[in-house]
Short mmCIF file of C-alpha atoms in Angstrom, two decimals:
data_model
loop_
_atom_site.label_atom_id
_atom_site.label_comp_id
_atom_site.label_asym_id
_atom_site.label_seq_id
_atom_site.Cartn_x
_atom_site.Cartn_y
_atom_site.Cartn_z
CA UNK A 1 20.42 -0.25 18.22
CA UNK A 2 16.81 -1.13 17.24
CA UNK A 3 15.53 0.29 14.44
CA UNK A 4 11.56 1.69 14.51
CA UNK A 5 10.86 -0.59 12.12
CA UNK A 6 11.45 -3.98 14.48
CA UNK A 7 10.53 -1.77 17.59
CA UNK A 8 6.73 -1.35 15.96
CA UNK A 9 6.27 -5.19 14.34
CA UNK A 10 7.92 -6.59 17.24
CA UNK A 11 4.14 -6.42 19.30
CA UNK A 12 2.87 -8.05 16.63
CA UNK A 13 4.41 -11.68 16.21
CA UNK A 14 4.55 -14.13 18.35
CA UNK A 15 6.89 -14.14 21.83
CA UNK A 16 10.46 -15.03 21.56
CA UNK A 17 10.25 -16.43 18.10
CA UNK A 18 12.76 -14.54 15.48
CA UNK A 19 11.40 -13.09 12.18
CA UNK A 20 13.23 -10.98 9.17
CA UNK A 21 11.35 -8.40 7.76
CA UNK A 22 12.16 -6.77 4.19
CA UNK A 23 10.39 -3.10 3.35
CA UNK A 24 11.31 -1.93 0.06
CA UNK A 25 10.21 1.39 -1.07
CA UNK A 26 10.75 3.27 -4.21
CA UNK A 27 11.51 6.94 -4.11
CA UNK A 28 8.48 9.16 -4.31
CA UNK A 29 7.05 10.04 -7.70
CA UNK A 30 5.21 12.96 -8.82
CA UNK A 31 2.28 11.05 -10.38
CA UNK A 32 -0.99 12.70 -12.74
CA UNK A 33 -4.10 13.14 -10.51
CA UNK A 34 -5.66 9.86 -9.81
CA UNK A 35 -9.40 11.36 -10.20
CA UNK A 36 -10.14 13.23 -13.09
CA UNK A 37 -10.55 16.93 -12.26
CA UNK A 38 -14.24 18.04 -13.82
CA UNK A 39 -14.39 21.15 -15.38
CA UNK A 40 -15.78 22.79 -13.02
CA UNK A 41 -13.02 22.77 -10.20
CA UNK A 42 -10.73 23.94 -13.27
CA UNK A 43 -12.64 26.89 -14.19
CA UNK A 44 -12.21 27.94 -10.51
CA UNK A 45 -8.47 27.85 -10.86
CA UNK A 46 -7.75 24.66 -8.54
CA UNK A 47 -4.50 22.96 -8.40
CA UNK A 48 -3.04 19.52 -7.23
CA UNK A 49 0.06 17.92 -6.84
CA UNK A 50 0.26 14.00 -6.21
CA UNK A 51 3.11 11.55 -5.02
CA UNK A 52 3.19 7.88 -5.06
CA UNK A 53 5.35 6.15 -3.13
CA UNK A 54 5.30 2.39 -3.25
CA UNK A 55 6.12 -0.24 -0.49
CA UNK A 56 6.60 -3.36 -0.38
CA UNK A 57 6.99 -5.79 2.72
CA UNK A 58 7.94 -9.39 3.22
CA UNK A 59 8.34 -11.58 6.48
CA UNK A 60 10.95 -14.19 6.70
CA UNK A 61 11.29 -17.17 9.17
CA UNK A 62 13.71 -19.61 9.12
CA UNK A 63 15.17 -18.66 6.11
CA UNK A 64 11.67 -18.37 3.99
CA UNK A 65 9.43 -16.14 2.98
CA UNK A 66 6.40 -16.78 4.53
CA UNK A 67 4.33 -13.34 3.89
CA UNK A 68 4.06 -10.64 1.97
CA UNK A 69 2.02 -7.28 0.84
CA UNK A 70 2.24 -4.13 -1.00
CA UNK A 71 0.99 -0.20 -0.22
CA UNK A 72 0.97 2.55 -2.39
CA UNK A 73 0.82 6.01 -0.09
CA UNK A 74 -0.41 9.03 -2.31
CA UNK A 75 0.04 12.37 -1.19
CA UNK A 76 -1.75 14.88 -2.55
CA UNK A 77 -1.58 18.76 -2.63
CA UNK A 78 -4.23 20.84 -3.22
CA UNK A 79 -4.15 24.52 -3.79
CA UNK A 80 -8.01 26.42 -4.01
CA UNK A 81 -6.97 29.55 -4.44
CA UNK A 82 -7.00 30.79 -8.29
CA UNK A 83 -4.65 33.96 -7.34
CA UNK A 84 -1.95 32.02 -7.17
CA UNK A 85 -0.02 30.75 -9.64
CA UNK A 86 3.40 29.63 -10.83
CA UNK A 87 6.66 30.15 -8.08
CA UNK A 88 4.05 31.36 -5.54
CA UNK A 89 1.98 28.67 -5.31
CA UNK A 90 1.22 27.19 -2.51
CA UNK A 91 -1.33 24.29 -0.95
CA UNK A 92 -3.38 24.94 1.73
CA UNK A 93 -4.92 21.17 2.04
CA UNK A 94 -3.33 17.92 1.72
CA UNK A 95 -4.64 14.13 1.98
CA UNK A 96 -2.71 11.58 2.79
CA UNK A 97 -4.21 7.91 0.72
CA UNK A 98 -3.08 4.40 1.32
CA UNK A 99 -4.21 2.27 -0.48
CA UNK A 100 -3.45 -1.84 0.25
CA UNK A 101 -3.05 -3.45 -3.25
CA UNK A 102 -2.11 -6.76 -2.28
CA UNK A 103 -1.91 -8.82 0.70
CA UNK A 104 -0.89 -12.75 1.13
CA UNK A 105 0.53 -15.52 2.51
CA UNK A 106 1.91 -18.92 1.08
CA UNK A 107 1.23 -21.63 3.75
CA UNK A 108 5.19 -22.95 4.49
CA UNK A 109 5.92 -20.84 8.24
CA UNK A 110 7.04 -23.28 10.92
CA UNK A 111 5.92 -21.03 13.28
CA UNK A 112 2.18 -19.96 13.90
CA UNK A 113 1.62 -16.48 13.89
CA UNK A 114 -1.51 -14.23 12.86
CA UNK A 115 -1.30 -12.83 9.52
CA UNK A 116 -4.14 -10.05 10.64
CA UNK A 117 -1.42 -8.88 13.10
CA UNK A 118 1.64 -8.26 11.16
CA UNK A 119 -1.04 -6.79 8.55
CA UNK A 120 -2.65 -4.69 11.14
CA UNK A 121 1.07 -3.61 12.29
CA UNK A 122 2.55 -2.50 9.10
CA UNK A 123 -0.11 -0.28 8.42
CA UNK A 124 0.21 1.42 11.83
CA UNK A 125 3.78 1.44 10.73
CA UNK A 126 3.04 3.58 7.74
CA UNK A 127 0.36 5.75 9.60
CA UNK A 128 3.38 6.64 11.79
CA UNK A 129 5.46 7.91 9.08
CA UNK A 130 5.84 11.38 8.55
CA UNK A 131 4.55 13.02 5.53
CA UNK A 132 7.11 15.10 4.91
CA UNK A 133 8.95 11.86 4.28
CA UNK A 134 7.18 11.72 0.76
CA UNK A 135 7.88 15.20 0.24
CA UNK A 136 11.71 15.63 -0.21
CA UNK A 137 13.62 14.35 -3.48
CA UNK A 138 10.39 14.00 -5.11
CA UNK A 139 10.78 12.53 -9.34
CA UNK A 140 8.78 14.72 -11.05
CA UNK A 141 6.89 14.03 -14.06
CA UNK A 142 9.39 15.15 -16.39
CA UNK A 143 12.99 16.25 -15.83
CA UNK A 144 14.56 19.22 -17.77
CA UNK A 145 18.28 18.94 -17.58
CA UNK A 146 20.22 22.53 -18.14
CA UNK A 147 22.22 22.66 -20.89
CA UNK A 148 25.66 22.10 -19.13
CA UNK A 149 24.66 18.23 -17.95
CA UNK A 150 23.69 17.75 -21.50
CA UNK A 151 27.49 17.46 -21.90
CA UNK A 152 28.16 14.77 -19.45
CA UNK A 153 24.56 12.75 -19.00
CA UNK A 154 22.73 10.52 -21.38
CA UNK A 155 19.50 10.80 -21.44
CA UNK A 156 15.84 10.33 -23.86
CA UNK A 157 16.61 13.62 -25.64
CA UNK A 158 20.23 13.13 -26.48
CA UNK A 159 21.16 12.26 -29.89
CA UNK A 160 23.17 9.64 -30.60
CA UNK A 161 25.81 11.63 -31.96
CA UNK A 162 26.39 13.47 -28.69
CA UNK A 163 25.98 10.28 -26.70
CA UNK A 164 29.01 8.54 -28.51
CA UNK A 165 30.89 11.75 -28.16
CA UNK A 166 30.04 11.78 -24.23
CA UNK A 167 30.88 8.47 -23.61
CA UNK A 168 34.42 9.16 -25.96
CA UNK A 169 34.87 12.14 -23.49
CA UNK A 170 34.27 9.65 -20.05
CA UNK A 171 37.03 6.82 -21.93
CA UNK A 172 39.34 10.13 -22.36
CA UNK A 173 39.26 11.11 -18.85
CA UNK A 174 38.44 14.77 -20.01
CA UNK A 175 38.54 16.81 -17.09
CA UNK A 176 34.91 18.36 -16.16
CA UNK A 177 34.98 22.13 -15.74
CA UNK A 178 34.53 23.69 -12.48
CA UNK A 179 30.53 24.81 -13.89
CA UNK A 180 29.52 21.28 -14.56
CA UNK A 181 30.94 19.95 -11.30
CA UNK A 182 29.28 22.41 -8.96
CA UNK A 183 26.18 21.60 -10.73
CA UNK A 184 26.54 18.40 -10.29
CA UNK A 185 26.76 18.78 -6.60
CA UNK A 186 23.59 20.25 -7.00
CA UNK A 187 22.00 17.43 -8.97
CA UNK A 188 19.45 17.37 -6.08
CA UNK A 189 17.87 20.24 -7.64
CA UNK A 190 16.59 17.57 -10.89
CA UNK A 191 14.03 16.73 -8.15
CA UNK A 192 11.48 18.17 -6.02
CA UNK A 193 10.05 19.08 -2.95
CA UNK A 194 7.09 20.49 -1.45
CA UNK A 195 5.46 22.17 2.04
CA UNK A 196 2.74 20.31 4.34
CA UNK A 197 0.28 22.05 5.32
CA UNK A 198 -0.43 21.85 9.10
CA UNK A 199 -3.02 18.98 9.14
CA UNK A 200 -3.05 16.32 6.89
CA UNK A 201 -6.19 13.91 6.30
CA UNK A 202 -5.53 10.57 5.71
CA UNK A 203 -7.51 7.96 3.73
CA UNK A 204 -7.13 4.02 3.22
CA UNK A 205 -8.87 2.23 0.93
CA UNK A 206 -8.96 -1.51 0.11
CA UNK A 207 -11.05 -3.47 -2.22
CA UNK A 208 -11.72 -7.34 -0.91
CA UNK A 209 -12.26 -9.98 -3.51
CA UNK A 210 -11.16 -13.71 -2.65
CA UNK A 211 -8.19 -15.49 -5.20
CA UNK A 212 -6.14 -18.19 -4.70
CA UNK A 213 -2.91 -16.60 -3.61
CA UNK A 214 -1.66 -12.65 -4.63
CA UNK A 215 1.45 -12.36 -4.63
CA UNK A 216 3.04 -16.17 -3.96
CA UNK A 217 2.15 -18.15 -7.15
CA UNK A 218 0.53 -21.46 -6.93
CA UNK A 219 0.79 -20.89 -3.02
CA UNK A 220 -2.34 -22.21 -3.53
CA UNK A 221 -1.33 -25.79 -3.98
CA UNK A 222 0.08 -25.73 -0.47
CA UNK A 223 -2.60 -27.86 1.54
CA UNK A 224 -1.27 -26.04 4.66
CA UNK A 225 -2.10 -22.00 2.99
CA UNK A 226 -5.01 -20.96 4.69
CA UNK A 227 -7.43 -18.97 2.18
CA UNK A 228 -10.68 -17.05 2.65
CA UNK A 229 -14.06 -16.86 1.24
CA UNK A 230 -15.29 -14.11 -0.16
CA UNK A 231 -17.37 -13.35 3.16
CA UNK A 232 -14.35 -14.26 5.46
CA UNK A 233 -11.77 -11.97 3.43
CA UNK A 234 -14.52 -9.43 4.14
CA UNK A 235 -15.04 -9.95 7.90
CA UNK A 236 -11.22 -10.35 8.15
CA UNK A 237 -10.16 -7.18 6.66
CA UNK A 238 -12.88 -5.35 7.84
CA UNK A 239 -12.16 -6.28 11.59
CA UNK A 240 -8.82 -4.94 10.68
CA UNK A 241 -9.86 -1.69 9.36
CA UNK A 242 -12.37 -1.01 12.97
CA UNK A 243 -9.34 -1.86 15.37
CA UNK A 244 -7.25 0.79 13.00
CA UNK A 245 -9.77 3.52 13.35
CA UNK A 246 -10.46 2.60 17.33
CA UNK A 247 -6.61 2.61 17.97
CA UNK A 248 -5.10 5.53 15.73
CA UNK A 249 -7.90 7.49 14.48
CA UNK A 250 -9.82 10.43 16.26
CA UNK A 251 -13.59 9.76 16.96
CA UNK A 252 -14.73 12.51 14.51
CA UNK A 253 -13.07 10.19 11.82
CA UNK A 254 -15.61 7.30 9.74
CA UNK A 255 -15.61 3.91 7.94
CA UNK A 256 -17.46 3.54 4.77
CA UNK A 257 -18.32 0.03 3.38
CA UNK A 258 -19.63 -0.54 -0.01
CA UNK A 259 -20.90 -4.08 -1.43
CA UNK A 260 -21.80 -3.53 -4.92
CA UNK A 261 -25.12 -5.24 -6.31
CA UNK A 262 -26.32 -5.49 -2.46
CA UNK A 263 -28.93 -3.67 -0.11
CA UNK A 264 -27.69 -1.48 2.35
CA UNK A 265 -29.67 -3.30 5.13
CA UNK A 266 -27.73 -6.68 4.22
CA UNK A 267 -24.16 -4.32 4.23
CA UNK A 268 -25.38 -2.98 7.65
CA UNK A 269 -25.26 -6.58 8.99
CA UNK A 270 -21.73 -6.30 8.51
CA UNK A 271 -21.31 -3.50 10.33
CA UNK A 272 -23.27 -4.50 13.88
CA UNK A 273 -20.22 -6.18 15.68
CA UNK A 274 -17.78 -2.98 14.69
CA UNK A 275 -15.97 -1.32 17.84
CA UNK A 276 -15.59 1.84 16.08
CA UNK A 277 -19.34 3.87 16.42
CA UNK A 278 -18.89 6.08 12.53
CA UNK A 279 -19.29 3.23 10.35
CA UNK A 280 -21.68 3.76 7.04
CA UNK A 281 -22.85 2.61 4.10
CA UNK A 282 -21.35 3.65 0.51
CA UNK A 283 -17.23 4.83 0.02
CA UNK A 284 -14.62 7.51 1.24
CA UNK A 285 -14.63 8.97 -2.80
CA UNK A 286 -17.36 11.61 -2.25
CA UNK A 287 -20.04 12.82 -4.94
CA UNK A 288 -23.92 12.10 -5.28
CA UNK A 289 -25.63 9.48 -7.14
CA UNK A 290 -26.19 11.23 -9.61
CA UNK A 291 -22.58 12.59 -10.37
CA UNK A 292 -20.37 11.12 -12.83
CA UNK A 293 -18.46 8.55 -11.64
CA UNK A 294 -15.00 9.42 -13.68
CA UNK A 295 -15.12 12.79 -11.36
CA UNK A 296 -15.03 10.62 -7.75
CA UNK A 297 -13.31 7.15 -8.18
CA UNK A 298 -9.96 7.03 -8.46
CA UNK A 299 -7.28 5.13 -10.70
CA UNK A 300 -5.28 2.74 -8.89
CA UNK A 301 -3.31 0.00 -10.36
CA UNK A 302 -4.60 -3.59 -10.71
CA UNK A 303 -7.88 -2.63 -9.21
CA UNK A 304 -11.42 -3.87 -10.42
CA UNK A 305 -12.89 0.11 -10.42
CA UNK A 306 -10.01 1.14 -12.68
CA UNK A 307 -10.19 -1.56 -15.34
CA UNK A 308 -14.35 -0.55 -15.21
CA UNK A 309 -13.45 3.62 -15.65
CA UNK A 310 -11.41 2.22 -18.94
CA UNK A 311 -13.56 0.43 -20.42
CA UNK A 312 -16.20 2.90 -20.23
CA UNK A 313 -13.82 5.56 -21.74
CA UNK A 314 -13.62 2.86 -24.83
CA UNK A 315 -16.98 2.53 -25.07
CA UNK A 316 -17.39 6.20 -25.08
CA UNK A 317 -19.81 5.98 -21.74
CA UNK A 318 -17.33 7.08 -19.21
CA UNK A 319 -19.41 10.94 -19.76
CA UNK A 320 -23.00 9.56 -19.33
CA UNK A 321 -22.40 6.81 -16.56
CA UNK A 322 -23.57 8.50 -12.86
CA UNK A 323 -22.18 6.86 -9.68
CA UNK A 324 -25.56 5.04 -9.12
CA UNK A 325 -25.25 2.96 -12.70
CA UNK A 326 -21.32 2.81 -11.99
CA UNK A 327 -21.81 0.45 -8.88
CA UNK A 328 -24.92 -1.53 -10.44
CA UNK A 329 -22.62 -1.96 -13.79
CA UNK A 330 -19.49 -2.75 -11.39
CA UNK A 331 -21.07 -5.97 -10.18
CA UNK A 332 -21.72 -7.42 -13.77
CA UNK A 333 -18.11 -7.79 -14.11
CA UNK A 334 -16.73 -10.86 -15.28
CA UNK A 335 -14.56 -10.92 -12.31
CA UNK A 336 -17.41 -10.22 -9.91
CA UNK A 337 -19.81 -13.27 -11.09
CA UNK A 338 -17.98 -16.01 -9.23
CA UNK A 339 -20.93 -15.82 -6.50
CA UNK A 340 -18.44 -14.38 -3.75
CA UNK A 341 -18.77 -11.38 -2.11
CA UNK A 342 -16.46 -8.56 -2.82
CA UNK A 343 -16.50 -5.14 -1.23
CA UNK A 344 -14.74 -1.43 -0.80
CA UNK A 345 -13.65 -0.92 2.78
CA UNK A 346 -12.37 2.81 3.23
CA UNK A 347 -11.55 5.01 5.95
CA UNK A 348 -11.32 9.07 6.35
CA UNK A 349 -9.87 11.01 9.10
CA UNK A 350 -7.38 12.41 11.29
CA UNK A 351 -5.29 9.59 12.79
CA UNK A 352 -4.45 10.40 16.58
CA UNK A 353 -0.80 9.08 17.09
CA UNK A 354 2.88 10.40 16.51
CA UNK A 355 3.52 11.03 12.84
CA UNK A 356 7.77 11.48 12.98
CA UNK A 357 8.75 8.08 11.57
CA UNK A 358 11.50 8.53 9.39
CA UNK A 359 12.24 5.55 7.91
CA UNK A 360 16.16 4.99 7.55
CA UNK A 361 18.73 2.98 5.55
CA UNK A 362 19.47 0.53 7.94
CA UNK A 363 15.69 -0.69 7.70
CA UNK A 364 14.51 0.06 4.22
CA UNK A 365 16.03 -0.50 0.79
CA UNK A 366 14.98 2.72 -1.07
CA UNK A 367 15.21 2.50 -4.89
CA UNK A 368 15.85 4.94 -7.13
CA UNK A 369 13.22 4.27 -10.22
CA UNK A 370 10.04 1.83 -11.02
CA UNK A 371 12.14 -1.00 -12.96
CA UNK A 372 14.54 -1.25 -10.09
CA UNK A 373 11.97 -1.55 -7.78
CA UNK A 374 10.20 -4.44 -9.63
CA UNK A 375 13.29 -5.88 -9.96
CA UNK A 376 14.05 -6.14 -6.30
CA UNK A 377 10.38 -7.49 -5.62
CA UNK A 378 10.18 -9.90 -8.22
CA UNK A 379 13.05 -11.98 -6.57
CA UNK A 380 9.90 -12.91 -4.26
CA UNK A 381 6.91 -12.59 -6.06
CA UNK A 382 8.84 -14.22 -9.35
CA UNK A 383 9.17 -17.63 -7.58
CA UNK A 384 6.53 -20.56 -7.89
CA UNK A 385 5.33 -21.56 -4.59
CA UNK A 386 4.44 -24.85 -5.34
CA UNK A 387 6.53 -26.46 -3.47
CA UNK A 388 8.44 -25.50 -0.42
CA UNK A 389 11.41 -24.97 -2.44
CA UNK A 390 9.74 -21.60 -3.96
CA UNK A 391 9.78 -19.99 -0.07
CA UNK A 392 13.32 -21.09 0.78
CA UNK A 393 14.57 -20.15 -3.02
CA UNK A 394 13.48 -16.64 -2.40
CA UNK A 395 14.36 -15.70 0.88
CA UNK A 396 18.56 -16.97 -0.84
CA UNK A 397 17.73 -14.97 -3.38
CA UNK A 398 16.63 -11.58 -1.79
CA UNK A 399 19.44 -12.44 0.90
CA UNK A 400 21.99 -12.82 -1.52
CA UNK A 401 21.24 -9.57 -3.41
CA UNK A 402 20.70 -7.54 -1.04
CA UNK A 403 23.75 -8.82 0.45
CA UNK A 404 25.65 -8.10 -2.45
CA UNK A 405 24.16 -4.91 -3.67
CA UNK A 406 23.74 -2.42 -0.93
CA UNK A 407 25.55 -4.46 1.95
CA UNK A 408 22.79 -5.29 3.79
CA UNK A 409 20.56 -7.77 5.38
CA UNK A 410 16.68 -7.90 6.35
CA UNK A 411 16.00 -6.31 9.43
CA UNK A 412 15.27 -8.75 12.51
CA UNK A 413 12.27 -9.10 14.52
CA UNK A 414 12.11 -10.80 17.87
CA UNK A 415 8.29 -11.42 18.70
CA UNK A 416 6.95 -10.14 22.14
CA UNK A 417 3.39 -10.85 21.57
CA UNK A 418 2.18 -13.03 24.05
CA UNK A 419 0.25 -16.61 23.10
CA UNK A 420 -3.33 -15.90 24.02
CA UNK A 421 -4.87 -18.53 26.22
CA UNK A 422 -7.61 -20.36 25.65
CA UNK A 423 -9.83 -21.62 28.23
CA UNK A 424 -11.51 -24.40 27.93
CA UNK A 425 -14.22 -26.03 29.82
CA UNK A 426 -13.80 -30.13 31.77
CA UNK A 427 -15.55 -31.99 29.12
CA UNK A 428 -17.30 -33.84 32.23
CA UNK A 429 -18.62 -31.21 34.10
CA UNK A 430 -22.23 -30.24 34.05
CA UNK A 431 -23.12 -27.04 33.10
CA UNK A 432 -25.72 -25.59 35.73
CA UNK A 433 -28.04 -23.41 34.94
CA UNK A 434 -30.38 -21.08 36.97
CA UNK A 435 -33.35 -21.92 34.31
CA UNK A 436 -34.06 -25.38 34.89
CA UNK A 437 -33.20 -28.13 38.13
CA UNK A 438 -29.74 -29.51 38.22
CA UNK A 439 -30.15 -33.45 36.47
CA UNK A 440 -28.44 -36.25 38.70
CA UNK A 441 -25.51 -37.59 36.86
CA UNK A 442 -25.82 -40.81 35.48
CA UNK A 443 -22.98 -43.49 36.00
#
């Protein structure tokens, strides 16, 4: 039986050659707001809930890892109505954000295929996804364990005195009354879950800056890894982003690309050749000029804007510093002054195709916390890629554990994308033109 997983990347690599894929996903997480709510929208009594859910996703051939990259989908809940409050409350608009964190290849595939593809088809992947997927079993921020499973589960707030007696209990073989057991049955309950509304926007947003290598270390040493310039990452995601919106996003939806320190007449350039007709200049984060920027750009991990928002709160700025001075400081960066062009590339809208992916076991190892989720990843992004040696040692690695841990393997891929051809011209033959007299050969 296929699995949707292989059924959706399988258009995307190359005919009749055989990949293993690897999606890893930790279990959503009930995560603080990633914009700071102003004042003003809490004096008006609005709420918001928001889920991270983390993947991760690695392509294998011929037993190495070859590629790799990592999404974080936020969900978040929003509730605008100050009568409600408490068991009643309920959200009335949600927003769906991906945002791509890291993206990259190492150089050491025997087979050609296009890295924009597989990149272009795990994001449909996740588009297809249901929401509701990140809405059931959901860790919240903090757990509050009733009293009866603080008699038979160890956790922060035990002491240590009634952890040694628990675990002289469990080497006992105490029997566990009827009331504990029945609520452990219902240990689903420790976690929660929440309602779509009926439409759901959905945002991505990526920031482009060229490096060396991502996620493979010293990939870059491998004379075969093909890297970008700043410009080219640009072009190259961005030509990603327009075939997204052109193949699963409704026409009312837009692009927004932001290039901090330049013109928007020179980011326009970059915008002529797009398919997709609602492309802009500036970001998908909302607020004027003149607004603070803490109150519109959000906090992702390892990103450029975030490190900038902190440093501003230590410098005690982060409450005079508008959106304007925010992008004109942004550039300054130490990280920013390596004369390559970086950008935001975001997207806002309603996409147009089936959301009722479920994602199942057989396809995707779903962890249970944070740490066992880096733990999992890091047998691929922990290697040095150096040397061939660093793709072969991970794909045994990842194999092997997997293998041994949860009985599994990586899902295979068969390719159905057909080679393009490329036609080209007899060097010998004249070109004829219409403009000017046909020139007698010479021999």
């Amino acid at each position: 039986m296929t699995s949707i997983l292989e059924e959706t990347l399988k258009h995307y690599l190359p005919q009749d050659h055989k990949f293993e894929i690897l999606h890893l996903q930790n279990r959503p997480t009930q995560v603080r707001s990633i914009v700071t709510s102003s004042k003003k929208d809490r004096n008006i009594g609005s709420n918001s809930v928001t889920i991270k859910t983390p993947h991760f996703f690695a392509l294998a051939n011929n037993n190495k890892i070859i590629y790799g990259i990592e999404i974080h989908v936020y969900v978040i809940l929003k509730n605008n109505n100050s009568s409600e409050t408490g068991a009643n409350l309920s959200y009335n608009d949600a927003e769906r954000l991906i945002f791509i964190s890291k993206a990259d290849t190492n150089g050491y595939s025997d087979v050609k295929f296009s890295a924009k593809q597989i990149t272009k088809g795990i994001i449909h992947y996740l588009f297809s996804i249901d929401p509701n997927h990140y809405l059931e079993h959901v860790i919240p921020l903090e757990r509050k364990y009733k009293q009866s499973f603080s008699k038979i589960i160890i956790t922060r707030e035990t002491s240590l005195e009634n952890a040694l007696q628990i675990l002289s209990d469990r080497a006992q073989q105490k029997e566990i009354s009827q009331e504990i057991r029945s609520n452990l049955l219902r240990s689903h309950q420790h976690y929660l879950s929440f309602k779509l509304p009926n439409k759901i926007r959905t945002k991505l947003c990526l920031f482009t800056r060229p490096a060396d290598q991502y996620l493979f270390a010293e990939s870059s040493k491998n004379p075969n890894k093909h890297t970008l310039s700043g410009m080219g990452l640009l072009k190259w995601w961005l030509s990603i982003v327009d075939e997204l919106l052109c193949e699963d996003f409704s026409a009312e939806s837009e692009g927004k690309l932001r290039i901090p320190g330049e013109e928007s007449v020179i980011v326009r350039r970059y915008l002529r050749t797009n398919k997709f007709a609602n492309w802009g200049v500036g970001d998908i984060f909302g607020g004027e000029p003149n607004s603070l920027a803490i109150f519109s750009v959000p906090l992702f991990s390892d990103d450029p804007k975030s490190r900038f928002l902190h440093e501003l709160v230590e410098e005690a700025r982060v409450l005079k510093t508008n959106l304007e001075t925010f992008w004109m400081e942004l550039q300054e960066r130490q990280e920013f002054k390596l004369s390559e062009t970086v950008s935001v590339i975001g997207i806002s809208g309603y996409t147009t195709i089936s959301t009722e992916v479920l994602p199942t076991e057989r396809e995707t190892i779903i962890t249970n916390s944070k740490k066992q989720y880096r733990y999992i990843k890091n047998y691929i992004t922990g290697e040095e890629y150096h040397t061939e040696e660093g793709a072969l040692e991970s794909y045994t690695n990842i194999v092997d554990y997997l293998n041994y841990k949860y009985k599994k393997l990586l899902t295979p891929v068969v390719g159905t994308m057909p080679k393009k051809l490329k036609v080209k011209e007899p060097v010998n033959t004249p070109k004829i033109s219409i403009l000017k007299p046909r020139k007698k050969i010479k021999i």
